[in-house]
mmCIF file with all atom_site columns, C-alpha atoms in Angstrom:
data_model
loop_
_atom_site.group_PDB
_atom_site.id
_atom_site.type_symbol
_atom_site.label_atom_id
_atom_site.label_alt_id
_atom_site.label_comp_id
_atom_site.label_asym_id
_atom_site.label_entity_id
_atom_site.label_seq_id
_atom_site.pdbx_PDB_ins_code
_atom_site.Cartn_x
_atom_site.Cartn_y
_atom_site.Cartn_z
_atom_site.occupancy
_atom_site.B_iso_or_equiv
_atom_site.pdbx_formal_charge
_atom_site.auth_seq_id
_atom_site.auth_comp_id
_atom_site.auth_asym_id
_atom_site.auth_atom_id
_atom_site.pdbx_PDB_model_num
ATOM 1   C CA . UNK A 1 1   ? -9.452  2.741   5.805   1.00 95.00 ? 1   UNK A CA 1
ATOM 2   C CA . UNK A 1 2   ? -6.635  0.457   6.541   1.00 97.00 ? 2   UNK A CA 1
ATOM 3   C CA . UNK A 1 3   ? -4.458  -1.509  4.697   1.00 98.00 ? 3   UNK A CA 1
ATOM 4   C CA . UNK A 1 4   ? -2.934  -5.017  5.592   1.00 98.00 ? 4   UNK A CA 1
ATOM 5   C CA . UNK A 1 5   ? 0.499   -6.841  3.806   1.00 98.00 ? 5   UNK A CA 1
ATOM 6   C CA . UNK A 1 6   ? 1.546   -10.035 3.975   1.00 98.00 ? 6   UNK A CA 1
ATOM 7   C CA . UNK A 1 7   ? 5.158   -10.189 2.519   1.00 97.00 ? 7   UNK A CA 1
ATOM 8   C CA . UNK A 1 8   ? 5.315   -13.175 0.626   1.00 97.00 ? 8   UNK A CA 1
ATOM 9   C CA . UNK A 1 9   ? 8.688   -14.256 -1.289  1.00 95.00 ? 9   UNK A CA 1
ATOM 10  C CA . UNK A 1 10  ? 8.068   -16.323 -3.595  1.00 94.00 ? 10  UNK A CA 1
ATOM 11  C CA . UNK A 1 11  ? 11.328  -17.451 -4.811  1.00 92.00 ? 11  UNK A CA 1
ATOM 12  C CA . UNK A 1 12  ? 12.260  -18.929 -1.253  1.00 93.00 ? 12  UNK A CA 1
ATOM 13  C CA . UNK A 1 13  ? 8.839   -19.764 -0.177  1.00 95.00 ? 13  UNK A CA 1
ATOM 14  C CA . UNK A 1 14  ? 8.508   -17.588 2.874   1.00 95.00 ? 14  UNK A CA 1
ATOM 15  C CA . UNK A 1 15  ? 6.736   -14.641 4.352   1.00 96.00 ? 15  UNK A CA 1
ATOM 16  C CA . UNK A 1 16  ? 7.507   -12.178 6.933   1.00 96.00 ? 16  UNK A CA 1
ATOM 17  C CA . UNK A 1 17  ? 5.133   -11.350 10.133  1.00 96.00 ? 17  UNK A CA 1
ATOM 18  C CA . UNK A 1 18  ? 5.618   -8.518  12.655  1.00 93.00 ? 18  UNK A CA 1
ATOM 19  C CA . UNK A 1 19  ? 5.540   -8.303  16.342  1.00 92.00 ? 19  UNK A CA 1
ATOM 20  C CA . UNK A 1 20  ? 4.232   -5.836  18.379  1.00 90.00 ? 20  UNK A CA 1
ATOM 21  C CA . UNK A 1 21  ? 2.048   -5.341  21.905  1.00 87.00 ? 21  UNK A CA 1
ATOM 22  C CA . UNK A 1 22  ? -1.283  -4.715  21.179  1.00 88.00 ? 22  UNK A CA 1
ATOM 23  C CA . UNK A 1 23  ? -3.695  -3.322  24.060  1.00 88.00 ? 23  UNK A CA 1
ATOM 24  C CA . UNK A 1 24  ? -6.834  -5.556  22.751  1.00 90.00 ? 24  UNK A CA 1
ATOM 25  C CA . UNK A 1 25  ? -5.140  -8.581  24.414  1.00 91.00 ? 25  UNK A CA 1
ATOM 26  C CA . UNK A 1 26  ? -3.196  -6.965  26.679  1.00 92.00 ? 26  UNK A CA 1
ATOM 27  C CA . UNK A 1 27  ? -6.466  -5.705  27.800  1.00 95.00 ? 27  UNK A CA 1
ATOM 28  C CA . UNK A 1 28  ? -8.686  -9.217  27.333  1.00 94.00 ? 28  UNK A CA 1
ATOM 29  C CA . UNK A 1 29  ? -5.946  -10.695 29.363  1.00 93.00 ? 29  UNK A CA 1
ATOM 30  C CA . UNK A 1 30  ? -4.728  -12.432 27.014  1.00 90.00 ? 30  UNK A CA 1
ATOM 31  C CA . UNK A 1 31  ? -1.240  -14.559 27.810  1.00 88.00 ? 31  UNK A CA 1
ATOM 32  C CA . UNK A 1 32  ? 0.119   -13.159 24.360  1.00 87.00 ? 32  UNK A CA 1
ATOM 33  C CA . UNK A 1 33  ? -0.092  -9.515  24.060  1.00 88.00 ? 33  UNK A CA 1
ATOM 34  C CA . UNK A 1 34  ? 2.386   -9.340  21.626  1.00 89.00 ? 34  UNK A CA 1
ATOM 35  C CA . UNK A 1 35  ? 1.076   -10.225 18.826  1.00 93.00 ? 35  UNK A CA 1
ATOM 36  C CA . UNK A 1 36  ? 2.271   -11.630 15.096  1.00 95.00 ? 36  UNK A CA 1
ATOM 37  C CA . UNK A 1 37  ? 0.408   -10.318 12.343  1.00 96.00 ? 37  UNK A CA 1
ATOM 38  C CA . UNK A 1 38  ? 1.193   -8.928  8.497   1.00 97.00 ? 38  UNK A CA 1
ATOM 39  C CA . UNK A 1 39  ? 2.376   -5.069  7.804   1.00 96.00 ? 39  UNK A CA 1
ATOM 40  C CA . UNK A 1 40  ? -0.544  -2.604  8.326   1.00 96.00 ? 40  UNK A CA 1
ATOM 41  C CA . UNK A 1 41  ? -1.680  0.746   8.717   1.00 95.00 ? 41  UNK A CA 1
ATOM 42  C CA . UNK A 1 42  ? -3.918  3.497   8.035   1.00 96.00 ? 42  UNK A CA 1
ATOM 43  C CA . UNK A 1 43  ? -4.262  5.494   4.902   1.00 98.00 ? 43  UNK A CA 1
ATOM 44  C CA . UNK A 1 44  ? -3.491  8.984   4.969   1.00 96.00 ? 44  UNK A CA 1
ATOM 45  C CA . UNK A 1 45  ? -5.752  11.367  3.499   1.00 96.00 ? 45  UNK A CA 1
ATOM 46  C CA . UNK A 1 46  ? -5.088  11.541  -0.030  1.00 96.00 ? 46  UNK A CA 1
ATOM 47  C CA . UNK A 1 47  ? -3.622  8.460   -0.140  1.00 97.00 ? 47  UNK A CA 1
ATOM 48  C CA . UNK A 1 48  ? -4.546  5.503   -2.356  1.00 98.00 ? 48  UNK A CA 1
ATOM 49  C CA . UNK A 1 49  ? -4.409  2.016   -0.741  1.00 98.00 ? 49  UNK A CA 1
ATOM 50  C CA . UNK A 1 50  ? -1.954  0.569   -2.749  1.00 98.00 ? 50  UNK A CA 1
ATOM 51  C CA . UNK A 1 51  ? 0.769   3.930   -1.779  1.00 98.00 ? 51  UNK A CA 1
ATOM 52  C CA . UNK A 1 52  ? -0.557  3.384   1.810   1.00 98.00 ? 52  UNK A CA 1
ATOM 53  C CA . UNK A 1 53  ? 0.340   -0.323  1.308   1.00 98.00 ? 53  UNK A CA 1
ATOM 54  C CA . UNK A 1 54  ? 3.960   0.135   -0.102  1.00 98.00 ? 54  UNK A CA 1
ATOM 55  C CA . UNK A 1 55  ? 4.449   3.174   2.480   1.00 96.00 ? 55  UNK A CA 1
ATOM 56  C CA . UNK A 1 56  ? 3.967   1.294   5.717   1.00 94.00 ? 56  UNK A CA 1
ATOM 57  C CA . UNK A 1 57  ? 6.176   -2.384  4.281   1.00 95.00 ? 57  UNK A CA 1
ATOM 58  C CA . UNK A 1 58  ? 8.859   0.793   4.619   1.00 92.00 ? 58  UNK A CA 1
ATOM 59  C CA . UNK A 1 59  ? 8.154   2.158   7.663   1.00 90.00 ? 59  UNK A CA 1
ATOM 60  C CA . UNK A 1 60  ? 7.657   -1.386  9.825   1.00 89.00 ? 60  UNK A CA 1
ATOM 61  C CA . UNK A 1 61  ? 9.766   -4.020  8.286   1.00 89.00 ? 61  UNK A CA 1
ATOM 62  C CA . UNK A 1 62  ? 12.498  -1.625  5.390   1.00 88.00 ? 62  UNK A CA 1
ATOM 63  C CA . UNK A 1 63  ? 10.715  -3.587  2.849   1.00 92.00 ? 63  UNK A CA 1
ATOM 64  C CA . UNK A 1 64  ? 10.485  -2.324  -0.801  1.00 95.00 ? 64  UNK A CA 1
ATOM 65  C CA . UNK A 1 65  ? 7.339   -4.321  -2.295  1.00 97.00 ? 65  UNK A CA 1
ATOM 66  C CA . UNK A 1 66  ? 7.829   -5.527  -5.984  1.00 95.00 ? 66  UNK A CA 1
ATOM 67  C CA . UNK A 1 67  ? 4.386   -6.309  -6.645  1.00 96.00 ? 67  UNK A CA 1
ATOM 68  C CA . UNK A 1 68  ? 0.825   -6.190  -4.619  1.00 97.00 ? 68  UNK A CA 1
ATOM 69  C CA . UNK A 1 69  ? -1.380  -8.629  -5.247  1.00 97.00 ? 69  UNK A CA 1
ATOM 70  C CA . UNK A 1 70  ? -4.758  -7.602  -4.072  1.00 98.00 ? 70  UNK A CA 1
ATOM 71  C CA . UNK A 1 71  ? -6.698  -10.325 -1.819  1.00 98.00 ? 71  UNK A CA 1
ATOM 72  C CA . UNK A 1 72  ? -9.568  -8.908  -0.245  1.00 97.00 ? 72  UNK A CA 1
ATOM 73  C CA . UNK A 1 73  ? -11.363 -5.481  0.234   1.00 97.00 ? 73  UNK A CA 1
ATOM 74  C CA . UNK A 1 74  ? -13.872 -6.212  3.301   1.00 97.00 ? 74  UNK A CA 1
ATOM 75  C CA . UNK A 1 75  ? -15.413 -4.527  6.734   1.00 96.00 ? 75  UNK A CA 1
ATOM 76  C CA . UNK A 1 76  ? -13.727 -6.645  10.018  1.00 93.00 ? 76  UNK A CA 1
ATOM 77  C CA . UNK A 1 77  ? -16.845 -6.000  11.749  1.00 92.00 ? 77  UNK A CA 1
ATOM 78  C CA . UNK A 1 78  ? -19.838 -4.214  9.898   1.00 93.00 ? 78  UNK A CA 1
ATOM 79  C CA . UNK A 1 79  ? -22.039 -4.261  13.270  1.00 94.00 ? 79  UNK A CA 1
ATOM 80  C CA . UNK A 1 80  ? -19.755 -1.900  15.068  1.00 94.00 ? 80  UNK A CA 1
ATOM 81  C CA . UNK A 1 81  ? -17.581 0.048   12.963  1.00 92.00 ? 81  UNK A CA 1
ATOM 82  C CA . UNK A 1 82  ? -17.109 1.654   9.634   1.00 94.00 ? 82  UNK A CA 1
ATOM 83  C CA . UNK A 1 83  ? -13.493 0.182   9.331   1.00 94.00 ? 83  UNK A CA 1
ATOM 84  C CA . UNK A 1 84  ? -12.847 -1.034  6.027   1.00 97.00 ? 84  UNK A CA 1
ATOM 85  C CA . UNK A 1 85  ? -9.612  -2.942  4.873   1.00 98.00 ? 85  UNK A CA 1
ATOM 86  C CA . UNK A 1 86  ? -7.521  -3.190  1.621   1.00 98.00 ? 86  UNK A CA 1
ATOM 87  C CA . UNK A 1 87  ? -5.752  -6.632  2.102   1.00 98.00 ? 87  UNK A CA 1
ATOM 88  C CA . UNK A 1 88  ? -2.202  -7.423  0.164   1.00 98.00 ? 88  UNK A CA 1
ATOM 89  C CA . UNK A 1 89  ? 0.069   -9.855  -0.799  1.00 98.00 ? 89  UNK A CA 1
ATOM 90  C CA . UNK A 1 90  ? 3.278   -8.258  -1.070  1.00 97.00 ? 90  UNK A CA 1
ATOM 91  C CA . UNK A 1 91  ? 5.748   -9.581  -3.190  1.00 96.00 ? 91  UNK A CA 1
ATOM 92  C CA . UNK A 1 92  ? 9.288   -8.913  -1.946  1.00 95.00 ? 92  UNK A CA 1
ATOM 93  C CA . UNK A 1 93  ? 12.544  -10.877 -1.123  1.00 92.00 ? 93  UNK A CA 1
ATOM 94  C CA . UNK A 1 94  ? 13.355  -11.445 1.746   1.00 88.00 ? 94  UNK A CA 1
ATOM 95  C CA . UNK A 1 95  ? 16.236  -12.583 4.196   1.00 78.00 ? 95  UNK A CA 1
ATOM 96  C CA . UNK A 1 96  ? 16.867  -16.260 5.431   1.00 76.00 ? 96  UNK A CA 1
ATOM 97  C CA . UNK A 1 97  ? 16.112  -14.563 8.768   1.00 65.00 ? 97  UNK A CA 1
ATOM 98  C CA . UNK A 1 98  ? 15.713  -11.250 10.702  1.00 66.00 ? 98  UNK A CA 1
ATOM 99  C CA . UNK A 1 99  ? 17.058  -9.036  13.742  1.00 65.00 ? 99  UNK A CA 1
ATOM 100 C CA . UNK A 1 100 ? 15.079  -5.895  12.686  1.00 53.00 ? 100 UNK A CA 1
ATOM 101 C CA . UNK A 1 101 ? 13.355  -3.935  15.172  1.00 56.00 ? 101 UNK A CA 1
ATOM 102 C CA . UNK A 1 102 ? 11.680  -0.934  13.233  1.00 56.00 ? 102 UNK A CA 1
ATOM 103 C CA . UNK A 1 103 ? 8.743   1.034   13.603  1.00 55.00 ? 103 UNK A CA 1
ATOM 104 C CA . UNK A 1 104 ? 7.931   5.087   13.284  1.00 47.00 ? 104 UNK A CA 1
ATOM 105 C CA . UNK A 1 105 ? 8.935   6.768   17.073  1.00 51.00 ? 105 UNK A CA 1
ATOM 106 C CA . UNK A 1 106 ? 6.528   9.583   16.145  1.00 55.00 ? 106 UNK A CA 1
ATOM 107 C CA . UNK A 1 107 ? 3.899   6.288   16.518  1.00 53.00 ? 107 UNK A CA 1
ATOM 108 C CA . UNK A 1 108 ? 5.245   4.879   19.474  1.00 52.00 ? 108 UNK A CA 1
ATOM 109 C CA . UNK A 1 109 ? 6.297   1.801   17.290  1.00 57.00 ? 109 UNK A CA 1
ATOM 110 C CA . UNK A 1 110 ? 8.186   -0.521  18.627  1.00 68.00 ? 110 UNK A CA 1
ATOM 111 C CA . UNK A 1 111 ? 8.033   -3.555  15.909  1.00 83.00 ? 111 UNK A CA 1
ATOM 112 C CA . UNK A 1 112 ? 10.491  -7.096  15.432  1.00 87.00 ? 112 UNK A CA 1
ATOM 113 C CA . UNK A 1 113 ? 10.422  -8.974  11.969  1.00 88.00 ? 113 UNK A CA 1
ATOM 114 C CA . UNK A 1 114 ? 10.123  -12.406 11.782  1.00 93.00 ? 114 UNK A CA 1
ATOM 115 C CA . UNK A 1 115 ? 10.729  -14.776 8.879   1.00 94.00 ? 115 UNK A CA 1
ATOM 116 C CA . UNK A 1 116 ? 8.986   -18.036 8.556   1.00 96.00 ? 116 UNK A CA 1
ATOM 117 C CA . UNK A 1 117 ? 8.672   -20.692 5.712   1.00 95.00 ? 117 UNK A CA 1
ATOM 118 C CA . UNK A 1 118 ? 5.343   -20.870 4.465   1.00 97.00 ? 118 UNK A CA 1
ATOM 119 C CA . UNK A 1 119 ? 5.072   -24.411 5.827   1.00 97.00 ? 119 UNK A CA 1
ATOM 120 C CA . UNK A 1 120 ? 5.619   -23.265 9.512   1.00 97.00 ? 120 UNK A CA 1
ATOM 121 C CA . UNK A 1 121 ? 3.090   -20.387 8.976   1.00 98.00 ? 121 UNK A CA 1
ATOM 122 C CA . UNK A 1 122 ? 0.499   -22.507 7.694   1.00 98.00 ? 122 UNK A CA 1
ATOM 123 C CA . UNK A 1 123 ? 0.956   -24.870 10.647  1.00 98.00 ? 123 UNK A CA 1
ATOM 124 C CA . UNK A 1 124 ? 0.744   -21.627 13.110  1.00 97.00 ? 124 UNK A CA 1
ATOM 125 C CA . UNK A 1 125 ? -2.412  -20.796 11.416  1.00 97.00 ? 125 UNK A CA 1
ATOM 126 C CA . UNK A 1 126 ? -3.688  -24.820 11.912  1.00 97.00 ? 126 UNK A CA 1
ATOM 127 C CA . UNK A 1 127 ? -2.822  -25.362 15.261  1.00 97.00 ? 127 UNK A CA 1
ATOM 128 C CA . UNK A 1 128 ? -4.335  -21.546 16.488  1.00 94.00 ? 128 UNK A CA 1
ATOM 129 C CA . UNK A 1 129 ? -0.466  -20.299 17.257  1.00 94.00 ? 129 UNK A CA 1
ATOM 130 C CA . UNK A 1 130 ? -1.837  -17.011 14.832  1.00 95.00 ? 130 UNK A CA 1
ATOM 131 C CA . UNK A 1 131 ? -4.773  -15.037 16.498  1.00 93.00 ? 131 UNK A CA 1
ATOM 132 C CA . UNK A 1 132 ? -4.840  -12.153 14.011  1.00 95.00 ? 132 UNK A CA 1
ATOM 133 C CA . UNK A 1 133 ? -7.848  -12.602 11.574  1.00 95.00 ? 133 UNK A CA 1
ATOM 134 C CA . UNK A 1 134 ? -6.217  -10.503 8.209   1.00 97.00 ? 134 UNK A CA 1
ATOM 135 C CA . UNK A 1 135 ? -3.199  -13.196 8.891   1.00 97.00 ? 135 UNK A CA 1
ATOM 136 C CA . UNK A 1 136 ? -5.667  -16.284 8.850   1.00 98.00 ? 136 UNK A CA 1
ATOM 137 C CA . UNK A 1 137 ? -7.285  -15.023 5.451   1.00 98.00 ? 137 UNK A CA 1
ATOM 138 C CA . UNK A 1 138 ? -4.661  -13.743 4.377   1.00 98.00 ? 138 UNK A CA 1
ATOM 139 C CA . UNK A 1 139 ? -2.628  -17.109 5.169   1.00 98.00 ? 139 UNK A CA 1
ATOM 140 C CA . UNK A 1 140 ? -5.413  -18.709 3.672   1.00 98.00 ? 140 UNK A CA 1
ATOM 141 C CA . UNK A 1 141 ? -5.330  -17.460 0.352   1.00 98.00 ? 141 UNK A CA 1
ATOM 142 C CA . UNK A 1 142 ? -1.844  -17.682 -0.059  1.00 98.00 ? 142 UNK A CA 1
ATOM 143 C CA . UNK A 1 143 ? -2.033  -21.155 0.443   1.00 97.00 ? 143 UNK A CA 1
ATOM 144 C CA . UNK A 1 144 ? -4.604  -21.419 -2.085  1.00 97.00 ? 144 UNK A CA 1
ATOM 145 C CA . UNK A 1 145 ? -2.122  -19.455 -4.804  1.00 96.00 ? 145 UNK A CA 1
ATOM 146 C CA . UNK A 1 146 ? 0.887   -18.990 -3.830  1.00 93.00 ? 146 UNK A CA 1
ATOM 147 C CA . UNK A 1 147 ? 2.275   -21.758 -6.945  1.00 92.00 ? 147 UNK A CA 1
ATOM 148 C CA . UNK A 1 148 ? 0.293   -19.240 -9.187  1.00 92.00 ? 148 UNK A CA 1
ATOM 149 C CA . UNK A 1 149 ? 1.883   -16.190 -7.440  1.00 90.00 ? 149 UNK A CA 1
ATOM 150 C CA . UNK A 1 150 ? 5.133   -18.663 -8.326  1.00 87.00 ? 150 UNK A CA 1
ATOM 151 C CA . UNK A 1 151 ? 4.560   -19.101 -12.022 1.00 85.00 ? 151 UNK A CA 1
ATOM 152 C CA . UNK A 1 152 ? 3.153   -15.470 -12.296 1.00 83.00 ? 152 UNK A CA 1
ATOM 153 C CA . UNK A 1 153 ? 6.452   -13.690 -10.793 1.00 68.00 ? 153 UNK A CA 1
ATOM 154 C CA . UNK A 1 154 ? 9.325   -15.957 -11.825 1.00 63.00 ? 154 UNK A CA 1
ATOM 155 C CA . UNK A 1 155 ? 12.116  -14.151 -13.343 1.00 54.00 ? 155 UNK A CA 1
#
């Protein structure tokens, strides 16, 4: 199992995304190996989703989660694997903007934060500038709720 966050903060309206090269495009040829897509990782044997979850926003991005709001449990492709994802919005605050390059060095991680405003990540998801399916849905539903996920967490 895996588990996916999307950082949302709901008091400024923004969300933070990760970089990193990925061999799947690199590989395809893609033009944009490194990729932007939300916190994720495996979970460790003996490990509930939700630790997993709140584990890895520490590892890649320093992040201490408030609050997970679960968005989708689902298979990314049933036909050809038995991978099976736990997919989070992560409440959090976060900066205006970002220099941090984190990641585990026992994992070869080499990882950049990036804040946007919701607004420009919506438009990246319209106009195809996200390629990362958990981001899309993930983007998706957040733009769906995210005045709920407003009401829900104010102070």
């Amino acid at each position: 199992d895996a588990v996916i966050v999307l950082p949302y903060d709901r008091i400024n309206d923004r969300v933070l995304l990760i970089e990193q090269f990925r061999a799947g495009p690199y590989v395809k040829g893609d033009s944009r190996p490194w990729v932007l897509e939300p916190i994720a990782g495996r979970v460790d044997k003996g490990e509930s989703p939700d630790t997993a979850a709140l584990r890895e926003a520490q590892e890649e991005a320093h992040l201490k989660i408030d609050k997970l709001e679960l968005v989708a449990q689902s298979y990314p492709s049933p036909g050809i694997s038995t991978e099976f994802f736990h997919q989070y919005i992560g409440i959090v605050s976060v900066p205006e903007s970002t220099n941090l390059v984190s990641g585990l060095a026992s994992e070869s991680e080499d990882i950049r934060s990036h804040i946007f405003s919701f607004k420009t990540f919506f438009d990246m998801i319209t106009k195809g500038e996200i390629n990362v399916g958990p981001a899309i849905l993930l983007g998706l539903w957040l733009s769906k709720n995210r005045k709920n996920l407003m009401r829900t967490y104010s102070s």
